[in-house]
Short mmCIF file of N, CA and C in Angstrom, two decimals:
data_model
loop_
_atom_site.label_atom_id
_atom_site.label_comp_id
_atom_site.label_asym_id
_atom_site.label_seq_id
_atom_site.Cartn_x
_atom_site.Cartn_y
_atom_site.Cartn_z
N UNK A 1 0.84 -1.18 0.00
CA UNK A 1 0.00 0.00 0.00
C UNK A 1 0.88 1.24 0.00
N UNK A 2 0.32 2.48 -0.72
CA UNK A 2 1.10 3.63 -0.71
C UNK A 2 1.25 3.95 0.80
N UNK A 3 2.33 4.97 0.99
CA UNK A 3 2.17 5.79 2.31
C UNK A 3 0.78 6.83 2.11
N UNK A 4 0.80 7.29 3.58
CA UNK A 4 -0.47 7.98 3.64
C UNK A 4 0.57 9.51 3.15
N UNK A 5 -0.80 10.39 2.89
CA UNK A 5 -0.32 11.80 2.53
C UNK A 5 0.22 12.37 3.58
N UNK A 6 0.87 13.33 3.45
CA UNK A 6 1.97 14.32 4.37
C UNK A 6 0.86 15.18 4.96
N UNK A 7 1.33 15.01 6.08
CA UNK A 7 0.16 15.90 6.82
C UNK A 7 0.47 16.81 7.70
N UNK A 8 1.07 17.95 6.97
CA UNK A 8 2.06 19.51 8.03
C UNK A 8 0.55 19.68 8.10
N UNK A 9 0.12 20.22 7.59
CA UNK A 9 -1.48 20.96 8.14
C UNK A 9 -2.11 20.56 9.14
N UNK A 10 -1.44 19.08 9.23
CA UNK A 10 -2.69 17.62 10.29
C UNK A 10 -4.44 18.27 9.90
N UNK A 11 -4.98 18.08 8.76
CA UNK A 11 -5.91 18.37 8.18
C UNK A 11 -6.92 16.49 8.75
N UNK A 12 -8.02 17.14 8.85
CA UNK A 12 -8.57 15.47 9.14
C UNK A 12 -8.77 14.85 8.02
N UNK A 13 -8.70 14.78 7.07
CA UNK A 13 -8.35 13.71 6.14
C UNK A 13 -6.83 13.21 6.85
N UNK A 14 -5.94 14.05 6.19
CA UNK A 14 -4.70 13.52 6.81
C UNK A 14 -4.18 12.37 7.63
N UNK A 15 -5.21 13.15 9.47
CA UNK A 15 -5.43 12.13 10.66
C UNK A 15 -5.73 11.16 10.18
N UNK A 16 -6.75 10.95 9.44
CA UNK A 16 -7.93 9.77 9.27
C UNK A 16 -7.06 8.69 7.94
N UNK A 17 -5.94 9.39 7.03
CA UNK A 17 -5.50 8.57 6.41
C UNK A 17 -3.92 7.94 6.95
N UNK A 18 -3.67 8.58 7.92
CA UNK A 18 -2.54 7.81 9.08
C UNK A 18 -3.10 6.92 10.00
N UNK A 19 -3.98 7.25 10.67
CA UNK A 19 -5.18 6.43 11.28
C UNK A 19 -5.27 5.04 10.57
N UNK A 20 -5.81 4.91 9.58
CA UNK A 20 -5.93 3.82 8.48
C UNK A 20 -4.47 2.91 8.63
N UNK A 21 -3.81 3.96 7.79
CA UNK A 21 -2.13 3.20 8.31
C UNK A 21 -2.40 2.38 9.25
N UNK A 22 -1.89 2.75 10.29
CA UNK A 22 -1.79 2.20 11.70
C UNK A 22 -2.77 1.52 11.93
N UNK A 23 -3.75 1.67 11.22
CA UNK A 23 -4.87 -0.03 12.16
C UNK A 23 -4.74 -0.76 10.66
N UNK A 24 -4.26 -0.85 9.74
CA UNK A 24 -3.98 -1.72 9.02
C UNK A 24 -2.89 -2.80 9.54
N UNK A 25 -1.67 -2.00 9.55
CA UNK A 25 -0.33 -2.81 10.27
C UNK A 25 -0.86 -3.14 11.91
N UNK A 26 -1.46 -2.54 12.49
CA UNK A 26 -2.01 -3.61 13.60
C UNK A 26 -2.89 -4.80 13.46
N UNK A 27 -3.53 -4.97 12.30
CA UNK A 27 -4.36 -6.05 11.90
C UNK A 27 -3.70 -6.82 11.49
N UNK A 28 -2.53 -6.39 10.70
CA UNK A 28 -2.01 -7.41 10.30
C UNK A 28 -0.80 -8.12 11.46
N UNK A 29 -0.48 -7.52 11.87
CA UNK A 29 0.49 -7.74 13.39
C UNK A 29 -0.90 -8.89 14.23
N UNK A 30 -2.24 -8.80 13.85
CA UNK A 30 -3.01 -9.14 15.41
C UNK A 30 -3.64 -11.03 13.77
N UNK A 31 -3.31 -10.83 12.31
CA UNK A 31 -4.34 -11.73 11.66
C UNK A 31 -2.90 -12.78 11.64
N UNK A 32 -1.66 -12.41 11.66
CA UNK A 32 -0.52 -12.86 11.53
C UNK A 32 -0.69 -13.82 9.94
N UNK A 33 -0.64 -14.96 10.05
CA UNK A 33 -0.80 -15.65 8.53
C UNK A 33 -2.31 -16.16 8.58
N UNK A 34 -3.10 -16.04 9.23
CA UNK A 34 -4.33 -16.40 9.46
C UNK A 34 -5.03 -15.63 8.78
N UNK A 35 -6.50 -15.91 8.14
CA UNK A 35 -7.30 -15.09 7.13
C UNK A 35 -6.79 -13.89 6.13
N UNK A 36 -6.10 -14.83 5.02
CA UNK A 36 -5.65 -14.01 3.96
C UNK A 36 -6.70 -13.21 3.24
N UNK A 37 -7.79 -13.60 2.99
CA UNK A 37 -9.02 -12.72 2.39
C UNK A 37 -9.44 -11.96 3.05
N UNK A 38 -9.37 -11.77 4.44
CA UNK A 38 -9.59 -10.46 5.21
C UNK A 38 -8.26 -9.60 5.35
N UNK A 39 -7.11 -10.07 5.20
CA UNK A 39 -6.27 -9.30 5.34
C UNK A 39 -5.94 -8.67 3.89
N UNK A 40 -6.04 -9.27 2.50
CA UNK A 40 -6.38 -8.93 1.49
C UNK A 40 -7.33 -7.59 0.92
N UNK A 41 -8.58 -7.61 1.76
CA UNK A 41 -9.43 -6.83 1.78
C UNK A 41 -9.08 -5.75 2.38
N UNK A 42 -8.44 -5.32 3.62
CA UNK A 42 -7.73 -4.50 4.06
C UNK A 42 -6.69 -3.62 3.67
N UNK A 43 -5.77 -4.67 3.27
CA UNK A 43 -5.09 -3.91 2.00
C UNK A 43 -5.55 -3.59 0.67
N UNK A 44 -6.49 -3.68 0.67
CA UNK A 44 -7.61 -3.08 -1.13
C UNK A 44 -8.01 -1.85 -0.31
N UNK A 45 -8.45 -1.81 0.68
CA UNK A 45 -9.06 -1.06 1.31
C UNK A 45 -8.57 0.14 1.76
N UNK A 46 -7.52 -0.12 1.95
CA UNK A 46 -6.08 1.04 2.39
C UNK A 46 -5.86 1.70 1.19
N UNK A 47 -5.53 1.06 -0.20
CA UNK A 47 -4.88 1.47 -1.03
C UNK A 47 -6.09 2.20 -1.80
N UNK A 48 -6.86 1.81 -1.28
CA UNK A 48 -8.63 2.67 -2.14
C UNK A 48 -8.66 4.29 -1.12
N UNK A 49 -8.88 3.87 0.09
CA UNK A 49 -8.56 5.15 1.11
C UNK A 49 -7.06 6.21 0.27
N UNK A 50 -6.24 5.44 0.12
CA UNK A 50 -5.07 6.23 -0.08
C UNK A 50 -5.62 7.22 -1.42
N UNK A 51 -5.83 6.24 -2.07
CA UNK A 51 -6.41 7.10 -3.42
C UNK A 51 -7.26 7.92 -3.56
N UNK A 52 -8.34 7.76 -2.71
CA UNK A 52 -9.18 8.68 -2.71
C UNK A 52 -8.57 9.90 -1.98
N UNK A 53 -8.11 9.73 -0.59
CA UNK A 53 -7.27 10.91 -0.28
C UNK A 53 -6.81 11.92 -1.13
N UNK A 54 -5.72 11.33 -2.37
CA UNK A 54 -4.95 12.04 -2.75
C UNK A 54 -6.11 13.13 -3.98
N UNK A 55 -6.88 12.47 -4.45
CA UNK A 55 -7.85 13.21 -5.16
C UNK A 55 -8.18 14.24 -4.20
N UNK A 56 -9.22 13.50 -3.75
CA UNK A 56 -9.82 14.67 -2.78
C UNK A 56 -9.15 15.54 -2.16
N UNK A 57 -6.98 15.62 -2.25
CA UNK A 57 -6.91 16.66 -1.51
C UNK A 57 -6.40 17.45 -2.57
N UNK A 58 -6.48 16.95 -3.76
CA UNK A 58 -5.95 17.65 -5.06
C UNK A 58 -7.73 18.98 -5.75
N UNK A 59 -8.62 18.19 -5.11
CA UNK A 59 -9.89 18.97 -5.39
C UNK A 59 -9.78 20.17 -4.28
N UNK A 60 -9.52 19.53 -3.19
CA UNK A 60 -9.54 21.03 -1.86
C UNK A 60 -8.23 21.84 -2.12
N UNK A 61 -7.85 21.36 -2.79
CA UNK A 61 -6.70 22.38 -3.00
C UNK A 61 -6.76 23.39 -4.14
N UNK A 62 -7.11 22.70 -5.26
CA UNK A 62 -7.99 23.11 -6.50
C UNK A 62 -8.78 24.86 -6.00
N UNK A 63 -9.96 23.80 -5.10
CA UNK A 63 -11.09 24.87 -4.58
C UNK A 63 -10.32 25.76 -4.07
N UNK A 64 -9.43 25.78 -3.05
CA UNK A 64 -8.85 26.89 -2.39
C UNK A 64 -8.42 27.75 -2.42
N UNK A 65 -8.23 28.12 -4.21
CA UNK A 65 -7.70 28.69 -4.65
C UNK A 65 -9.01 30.06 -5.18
N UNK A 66 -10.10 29.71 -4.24
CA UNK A 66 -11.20 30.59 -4.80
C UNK A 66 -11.18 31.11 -3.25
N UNK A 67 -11.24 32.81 -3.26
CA UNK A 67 -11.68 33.05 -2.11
C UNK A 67 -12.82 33.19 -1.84
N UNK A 68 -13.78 33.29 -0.93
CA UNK A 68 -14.94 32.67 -1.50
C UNK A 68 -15.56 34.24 -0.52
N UNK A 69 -15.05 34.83 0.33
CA UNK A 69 -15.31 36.35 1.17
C UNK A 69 -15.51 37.10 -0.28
N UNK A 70 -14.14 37.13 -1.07
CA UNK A 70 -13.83 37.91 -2.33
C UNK A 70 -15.09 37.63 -3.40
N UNK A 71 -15.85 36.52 -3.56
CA UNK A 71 -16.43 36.08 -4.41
C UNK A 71 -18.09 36.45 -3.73
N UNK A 72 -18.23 36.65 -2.84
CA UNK A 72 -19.62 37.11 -2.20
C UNK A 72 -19.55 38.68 -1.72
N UNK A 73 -18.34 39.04 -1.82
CA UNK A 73 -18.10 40.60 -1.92
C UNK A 73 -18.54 41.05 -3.47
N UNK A 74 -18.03 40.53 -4.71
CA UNK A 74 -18.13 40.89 -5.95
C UNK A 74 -19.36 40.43 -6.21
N UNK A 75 -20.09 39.88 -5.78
CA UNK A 75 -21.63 39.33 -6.12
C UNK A 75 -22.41 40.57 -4.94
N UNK A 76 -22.21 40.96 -4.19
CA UNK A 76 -22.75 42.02 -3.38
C UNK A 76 -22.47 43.43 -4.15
N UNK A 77 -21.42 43.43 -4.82
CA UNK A 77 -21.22 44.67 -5.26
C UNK A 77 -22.39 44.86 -7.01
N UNK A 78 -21.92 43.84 -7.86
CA UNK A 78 -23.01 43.45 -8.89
C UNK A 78 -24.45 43.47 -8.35
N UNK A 79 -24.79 43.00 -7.41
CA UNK A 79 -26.18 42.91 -7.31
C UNK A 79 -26.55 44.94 -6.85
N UNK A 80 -25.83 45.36 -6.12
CA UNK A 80 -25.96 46.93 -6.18
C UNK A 80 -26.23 47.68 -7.37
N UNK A 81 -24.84 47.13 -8.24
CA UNK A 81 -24.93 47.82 -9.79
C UNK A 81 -25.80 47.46 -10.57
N UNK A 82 -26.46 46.08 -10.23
CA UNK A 82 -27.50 45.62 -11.21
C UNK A 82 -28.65 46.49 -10.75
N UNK A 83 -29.25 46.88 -9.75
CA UNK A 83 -29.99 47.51 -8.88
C UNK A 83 -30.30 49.10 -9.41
N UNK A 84 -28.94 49.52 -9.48
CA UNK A 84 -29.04 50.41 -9.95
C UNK A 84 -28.82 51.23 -11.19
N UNK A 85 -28.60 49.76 -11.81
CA UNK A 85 -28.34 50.28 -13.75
C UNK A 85 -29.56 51.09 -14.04
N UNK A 86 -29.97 51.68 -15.08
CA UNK A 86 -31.38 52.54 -15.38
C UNK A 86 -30.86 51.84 -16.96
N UNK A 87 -30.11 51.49 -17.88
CA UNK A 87 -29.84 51.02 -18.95
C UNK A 87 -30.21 49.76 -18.99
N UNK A 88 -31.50 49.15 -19.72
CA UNK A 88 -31.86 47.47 -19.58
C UNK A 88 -30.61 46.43 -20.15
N UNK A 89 -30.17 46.86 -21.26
CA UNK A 89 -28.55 46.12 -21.41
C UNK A 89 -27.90 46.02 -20.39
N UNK A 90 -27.65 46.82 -19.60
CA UNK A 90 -26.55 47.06 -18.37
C UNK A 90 -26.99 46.24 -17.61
N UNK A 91 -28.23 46.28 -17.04
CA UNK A 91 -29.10 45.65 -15.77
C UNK A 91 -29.09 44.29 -16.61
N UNK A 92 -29.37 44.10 -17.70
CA UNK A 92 -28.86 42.42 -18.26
C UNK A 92 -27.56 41.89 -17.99
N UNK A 93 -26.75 42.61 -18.06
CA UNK A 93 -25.37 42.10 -18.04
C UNK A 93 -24.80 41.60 -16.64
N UNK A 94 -25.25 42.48 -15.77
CA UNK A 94 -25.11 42.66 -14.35
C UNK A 94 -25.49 41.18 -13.71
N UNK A 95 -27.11 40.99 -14.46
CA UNK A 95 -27.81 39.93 -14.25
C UNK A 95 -27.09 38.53 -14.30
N UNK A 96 -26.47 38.64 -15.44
CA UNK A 96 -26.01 37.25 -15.95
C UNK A 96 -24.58 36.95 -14.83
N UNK A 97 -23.75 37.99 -14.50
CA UNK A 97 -22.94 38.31 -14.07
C UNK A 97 -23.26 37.66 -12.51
N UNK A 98 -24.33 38.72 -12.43
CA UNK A 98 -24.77 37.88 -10.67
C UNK A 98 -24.88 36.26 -10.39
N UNK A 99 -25.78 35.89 -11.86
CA UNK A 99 -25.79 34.82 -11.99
C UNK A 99 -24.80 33.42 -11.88
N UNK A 100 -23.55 33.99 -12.58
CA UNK A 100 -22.28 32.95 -12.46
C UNK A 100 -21.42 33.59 -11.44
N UNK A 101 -21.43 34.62 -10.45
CA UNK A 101 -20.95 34.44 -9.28
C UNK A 101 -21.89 33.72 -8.28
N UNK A 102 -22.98 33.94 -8.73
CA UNK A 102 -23.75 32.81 -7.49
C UNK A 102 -23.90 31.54 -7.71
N UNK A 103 -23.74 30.44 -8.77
CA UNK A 103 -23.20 29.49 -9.02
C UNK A 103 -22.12 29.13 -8.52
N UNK A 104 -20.76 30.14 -8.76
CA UNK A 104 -19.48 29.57 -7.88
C UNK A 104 -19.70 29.68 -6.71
N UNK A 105 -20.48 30.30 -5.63
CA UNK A 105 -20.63 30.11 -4.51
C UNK A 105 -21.59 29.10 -4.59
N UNK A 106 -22.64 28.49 -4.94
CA UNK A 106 -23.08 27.65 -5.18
C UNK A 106 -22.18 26.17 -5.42
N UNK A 107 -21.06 26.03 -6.13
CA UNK A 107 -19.91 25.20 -6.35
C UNK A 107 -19.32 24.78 -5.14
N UNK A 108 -18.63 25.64 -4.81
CA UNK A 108 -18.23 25.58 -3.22
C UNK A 108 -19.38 24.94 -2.19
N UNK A 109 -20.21 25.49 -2.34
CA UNK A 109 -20.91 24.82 -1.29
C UNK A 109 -21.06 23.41 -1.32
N UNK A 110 -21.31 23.26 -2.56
CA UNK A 110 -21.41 21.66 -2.69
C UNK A 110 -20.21 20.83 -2.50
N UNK A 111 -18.56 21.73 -2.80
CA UNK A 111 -18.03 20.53 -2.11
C UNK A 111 -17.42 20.61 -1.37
N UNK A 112 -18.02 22.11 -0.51
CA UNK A 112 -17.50 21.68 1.19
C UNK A 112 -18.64 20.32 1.88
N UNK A 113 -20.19 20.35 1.11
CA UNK A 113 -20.82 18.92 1.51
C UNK A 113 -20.30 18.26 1.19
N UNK A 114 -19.76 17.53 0.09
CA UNK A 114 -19.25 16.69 -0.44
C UNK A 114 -18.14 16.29 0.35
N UNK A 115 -17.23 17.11 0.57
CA UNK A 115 -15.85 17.35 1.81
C UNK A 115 -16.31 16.22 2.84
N UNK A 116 -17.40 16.85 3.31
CA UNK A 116 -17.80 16.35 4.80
C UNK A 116 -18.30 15.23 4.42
N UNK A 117 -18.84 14.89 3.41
CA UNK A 117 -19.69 13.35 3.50
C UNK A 117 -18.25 12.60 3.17
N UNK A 118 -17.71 13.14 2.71
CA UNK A 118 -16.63 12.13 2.45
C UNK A 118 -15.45 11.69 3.86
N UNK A 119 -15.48 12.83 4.54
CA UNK A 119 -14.85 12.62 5.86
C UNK A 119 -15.14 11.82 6.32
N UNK A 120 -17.09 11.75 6.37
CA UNK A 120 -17.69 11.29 7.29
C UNK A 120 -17.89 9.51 6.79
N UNK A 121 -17.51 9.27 5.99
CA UNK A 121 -17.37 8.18 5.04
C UNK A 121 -15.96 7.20 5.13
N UNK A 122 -15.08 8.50 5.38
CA UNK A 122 -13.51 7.76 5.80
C UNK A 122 -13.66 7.41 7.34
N UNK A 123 -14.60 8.30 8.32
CA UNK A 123 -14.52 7.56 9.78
C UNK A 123 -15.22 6.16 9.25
N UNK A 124 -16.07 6.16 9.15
CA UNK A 124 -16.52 4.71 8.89
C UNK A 124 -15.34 3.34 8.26
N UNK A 125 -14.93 4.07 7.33
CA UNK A 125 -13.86 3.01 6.65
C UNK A 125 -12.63 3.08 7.57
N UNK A 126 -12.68 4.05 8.39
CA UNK A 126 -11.01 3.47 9.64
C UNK A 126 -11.61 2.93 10.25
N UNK A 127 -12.76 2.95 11.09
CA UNK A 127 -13.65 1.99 11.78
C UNK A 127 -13.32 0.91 11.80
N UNK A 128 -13.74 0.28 10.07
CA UNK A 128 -14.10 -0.74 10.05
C UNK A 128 -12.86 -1.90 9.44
N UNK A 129 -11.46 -0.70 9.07
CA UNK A 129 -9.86 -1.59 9.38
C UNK A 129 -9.62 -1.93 11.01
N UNK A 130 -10.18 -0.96 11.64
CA UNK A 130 -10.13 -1.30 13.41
C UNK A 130 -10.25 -2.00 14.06
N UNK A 131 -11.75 -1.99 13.29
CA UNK A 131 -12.52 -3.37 13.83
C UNK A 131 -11.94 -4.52 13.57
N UNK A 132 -11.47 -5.09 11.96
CA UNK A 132 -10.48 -6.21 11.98
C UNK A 132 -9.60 -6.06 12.78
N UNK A 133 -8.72 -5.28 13.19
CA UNK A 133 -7.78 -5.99 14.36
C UNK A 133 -8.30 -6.55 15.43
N UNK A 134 -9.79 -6.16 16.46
CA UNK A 134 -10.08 -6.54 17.20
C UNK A 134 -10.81 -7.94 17.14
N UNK A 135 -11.17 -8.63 16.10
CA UNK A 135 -12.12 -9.23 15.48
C UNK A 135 -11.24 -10.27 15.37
N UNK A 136 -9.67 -10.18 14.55
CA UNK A 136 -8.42 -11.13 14.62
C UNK A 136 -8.15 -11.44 15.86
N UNK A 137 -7.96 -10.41 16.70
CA UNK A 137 -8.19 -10.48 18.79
C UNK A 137 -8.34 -11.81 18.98
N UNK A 138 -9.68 -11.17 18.71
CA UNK A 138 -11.08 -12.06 18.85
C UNK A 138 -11.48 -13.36 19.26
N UNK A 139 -10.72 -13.84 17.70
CA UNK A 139 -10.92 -15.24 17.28
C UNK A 139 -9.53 -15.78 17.16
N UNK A 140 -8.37 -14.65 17.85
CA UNK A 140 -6.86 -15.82 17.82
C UNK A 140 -6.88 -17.12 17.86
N UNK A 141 -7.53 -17.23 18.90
CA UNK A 141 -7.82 -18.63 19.65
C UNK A 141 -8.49 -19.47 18.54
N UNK A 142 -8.96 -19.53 17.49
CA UNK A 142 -9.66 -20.22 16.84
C UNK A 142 -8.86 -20.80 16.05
N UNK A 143 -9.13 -22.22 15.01
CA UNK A 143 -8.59 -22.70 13.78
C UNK A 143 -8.23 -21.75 13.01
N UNK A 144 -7.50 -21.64 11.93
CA UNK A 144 -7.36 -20.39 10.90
C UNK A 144 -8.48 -20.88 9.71
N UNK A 145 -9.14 -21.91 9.82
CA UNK A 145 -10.22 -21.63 8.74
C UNK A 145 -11.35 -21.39 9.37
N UNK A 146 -11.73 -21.03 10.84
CA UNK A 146 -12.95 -20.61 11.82
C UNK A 146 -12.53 -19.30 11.58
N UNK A 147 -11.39 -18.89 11.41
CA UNK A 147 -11.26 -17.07 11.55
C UNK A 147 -11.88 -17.11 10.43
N UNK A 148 -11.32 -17.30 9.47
CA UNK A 148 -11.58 -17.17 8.24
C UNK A 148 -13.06 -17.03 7.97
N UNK A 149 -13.93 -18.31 8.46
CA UNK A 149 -15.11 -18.24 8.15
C UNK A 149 -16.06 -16.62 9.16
N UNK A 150 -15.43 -16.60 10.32
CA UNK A 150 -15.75 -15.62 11.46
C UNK A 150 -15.77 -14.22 10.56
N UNK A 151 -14.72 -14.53 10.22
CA UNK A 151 -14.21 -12.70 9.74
C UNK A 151 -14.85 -12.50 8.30
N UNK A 152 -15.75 -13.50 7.81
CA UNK A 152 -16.77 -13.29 6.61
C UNK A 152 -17.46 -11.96 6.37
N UNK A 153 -18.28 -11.34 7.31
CA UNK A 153 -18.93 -10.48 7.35
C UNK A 153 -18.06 -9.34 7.04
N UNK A 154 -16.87 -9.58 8.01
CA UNK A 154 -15.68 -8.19 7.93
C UNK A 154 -15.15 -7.65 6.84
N UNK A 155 -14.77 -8.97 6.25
CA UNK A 155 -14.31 -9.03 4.59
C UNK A 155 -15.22 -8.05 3.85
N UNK A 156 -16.62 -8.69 4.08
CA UNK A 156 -17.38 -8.04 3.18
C UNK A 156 -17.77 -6.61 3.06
N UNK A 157 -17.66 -6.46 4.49
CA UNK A 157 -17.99 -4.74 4.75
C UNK A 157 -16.74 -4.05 4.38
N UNK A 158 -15.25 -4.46 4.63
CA UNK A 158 -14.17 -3.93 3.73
C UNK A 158 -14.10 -3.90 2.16
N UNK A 159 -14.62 -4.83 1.74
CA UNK A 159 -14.90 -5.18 0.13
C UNK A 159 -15.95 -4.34 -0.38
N UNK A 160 -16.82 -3.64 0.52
CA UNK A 160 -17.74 -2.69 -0.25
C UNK A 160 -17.13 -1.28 0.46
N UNK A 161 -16.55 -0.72 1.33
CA UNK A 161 -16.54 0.24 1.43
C UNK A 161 -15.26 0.53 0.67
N UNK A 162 -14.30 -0.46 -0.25
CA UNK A 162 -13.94 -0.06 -1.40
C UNK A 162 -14.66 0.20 -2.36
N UNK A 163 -15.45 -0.19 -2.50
CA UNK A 163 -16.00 0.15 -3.82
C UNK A 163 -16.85 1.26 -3.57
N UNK A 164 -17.17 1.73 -2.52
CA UNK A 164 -17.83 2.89 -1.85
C UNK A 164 -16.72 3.91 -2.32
N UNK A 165 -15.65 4.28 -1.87
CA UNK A 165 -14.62 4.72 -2.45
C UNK A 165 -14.36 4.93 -4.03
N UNK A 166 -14.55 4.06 -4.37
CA UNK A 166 -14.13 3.77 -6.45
C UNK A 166 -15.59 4.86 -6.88
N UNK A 167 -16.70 4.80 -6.01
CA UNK A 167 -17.57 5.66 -6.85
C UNK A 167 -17.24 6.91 -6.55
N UNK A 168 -17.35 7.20 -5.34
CA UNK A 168 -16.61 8.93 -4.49
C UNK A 168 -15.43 9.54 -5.84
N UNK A 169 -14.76 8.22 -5.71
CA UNK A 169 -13.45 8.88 -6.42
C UNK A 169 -13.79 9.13 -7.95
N UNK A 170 -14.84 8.63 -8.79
CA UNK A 170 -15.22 8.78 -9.67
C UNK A 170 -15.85 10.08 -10.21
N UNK A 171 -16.69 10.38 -8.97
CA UNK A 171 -17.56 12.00 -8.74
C UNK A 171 -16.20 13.06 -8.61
N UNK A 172 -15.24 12.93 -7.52
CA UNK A 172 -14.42 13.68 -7.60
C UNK A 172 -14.03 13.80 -8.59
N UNK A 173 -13.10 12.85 -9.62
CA UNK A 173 -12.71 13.08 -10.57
C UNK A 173 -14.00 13.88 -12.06
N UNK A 174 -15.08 13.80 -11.79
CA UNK A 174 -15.78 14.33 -12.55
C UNK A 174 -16.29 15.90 -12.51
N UNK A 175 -15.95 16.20 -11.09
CA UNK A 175 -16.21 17.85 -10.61
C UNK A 175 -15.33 18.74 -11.45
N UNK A 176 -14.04 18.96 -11.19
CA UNK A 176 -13.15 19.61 -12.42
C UNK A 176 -14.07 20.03 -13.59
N UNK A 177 -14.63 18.97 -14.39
CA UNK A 177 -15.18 19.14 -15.95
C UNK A 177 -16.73 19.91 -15.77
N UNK A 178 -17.10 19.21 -14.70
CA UNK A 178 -18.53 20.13 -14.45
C UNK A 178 -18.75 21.32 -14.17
N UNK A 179 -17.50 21.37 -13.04
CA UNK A 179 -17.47 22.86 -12.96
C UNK A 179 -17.40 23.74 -14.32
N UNK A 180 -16.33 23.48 -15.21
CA UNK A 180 -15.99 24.26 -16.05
C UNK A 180 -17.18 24.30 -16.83
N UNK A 181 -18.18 24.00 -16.89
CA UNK A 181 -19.65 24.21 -17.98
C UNK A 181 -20.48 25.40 -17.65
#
């Protein structure tokens, strides 16, 4: 699996993709050679987290580059001038003008939600690398094909919250082009 992203900011993605780290290599420290398809899944799972990270911090970085005070200042100032054009061309222009600054604030908004559902999407997926270490705990004591069968469910909830990921990362990668329309 890649390393997690550099995190001078300690931004919570960041936390949450070191986090991951570290309860991965504890799962695997706690599954030792026991349940390769859950430990398999974990590492899909890491390397899906990693990826999505790096998008998503290539989009907030993207965005950041909009001030968004500056951009509801110049939409406050247009909506004045539109207000007070007396020329219907002018007061059109103003219009349209108001129009695609309130869209980009409109933009932003959606992916500071987007931001957050996705945060709120990565607690779940460190969760649920966590949970396999405790779950390996668990069932040390067991045959390695009782873990195996035990840690079924685990697998599976790691095996979709990759692919939970592959769609996220799909939308991210599709914002860029939408925006620009």
């Amino acid at each position: 699996a890649a390393p997690p992203l550099p995190t001078g900011e300690a931004s919570e993605l960041g936390v949450l993709l070191c986090r991951a780290t570290g309860a991965l290599g504890e799962a695997r420290a706690a599954l030792g050679d026991e349940a390769p398809e859950a430990r398999a899944a974990a590492e899909d799972l890491l390397g899906r987290i990693d990826r999505f990270g790096r998008r998503w911090r290539e989009l907030e970085q993207e965005a950041g580059r909009t001030d968004r005070l500056a951009l509801a200042t110049r939409l406050e100032q247009v909506i004045a001038r539109e207000g007070a054009a007396t020329d219907e061309v002018v007061r059109g222009e103003y219009t349209r003008a108001r129009g695609a600054l309130r869209a980009q604030l409109d933009y932003l908004d959606e992916i500071e939600r987007g931001r957050d559902r996705a945060v709120a999407r990565l607690h779940h997926h460190v969760a649920v690398l966590e949970r396999l270490r405790l779950a390996a705990l668990h069932h040390r004591s067991a045959d390695a094909s009782r873990v195996g069968e035990e840690l079924a469910p685990l697998v599976e909830d790691l095996t979709a919250a990759g692919r939970e990921l592959d769609v996220a990362a799909e939308v991210i990668a599709e914002l860029p082009r939408l925006s620009a329309v």
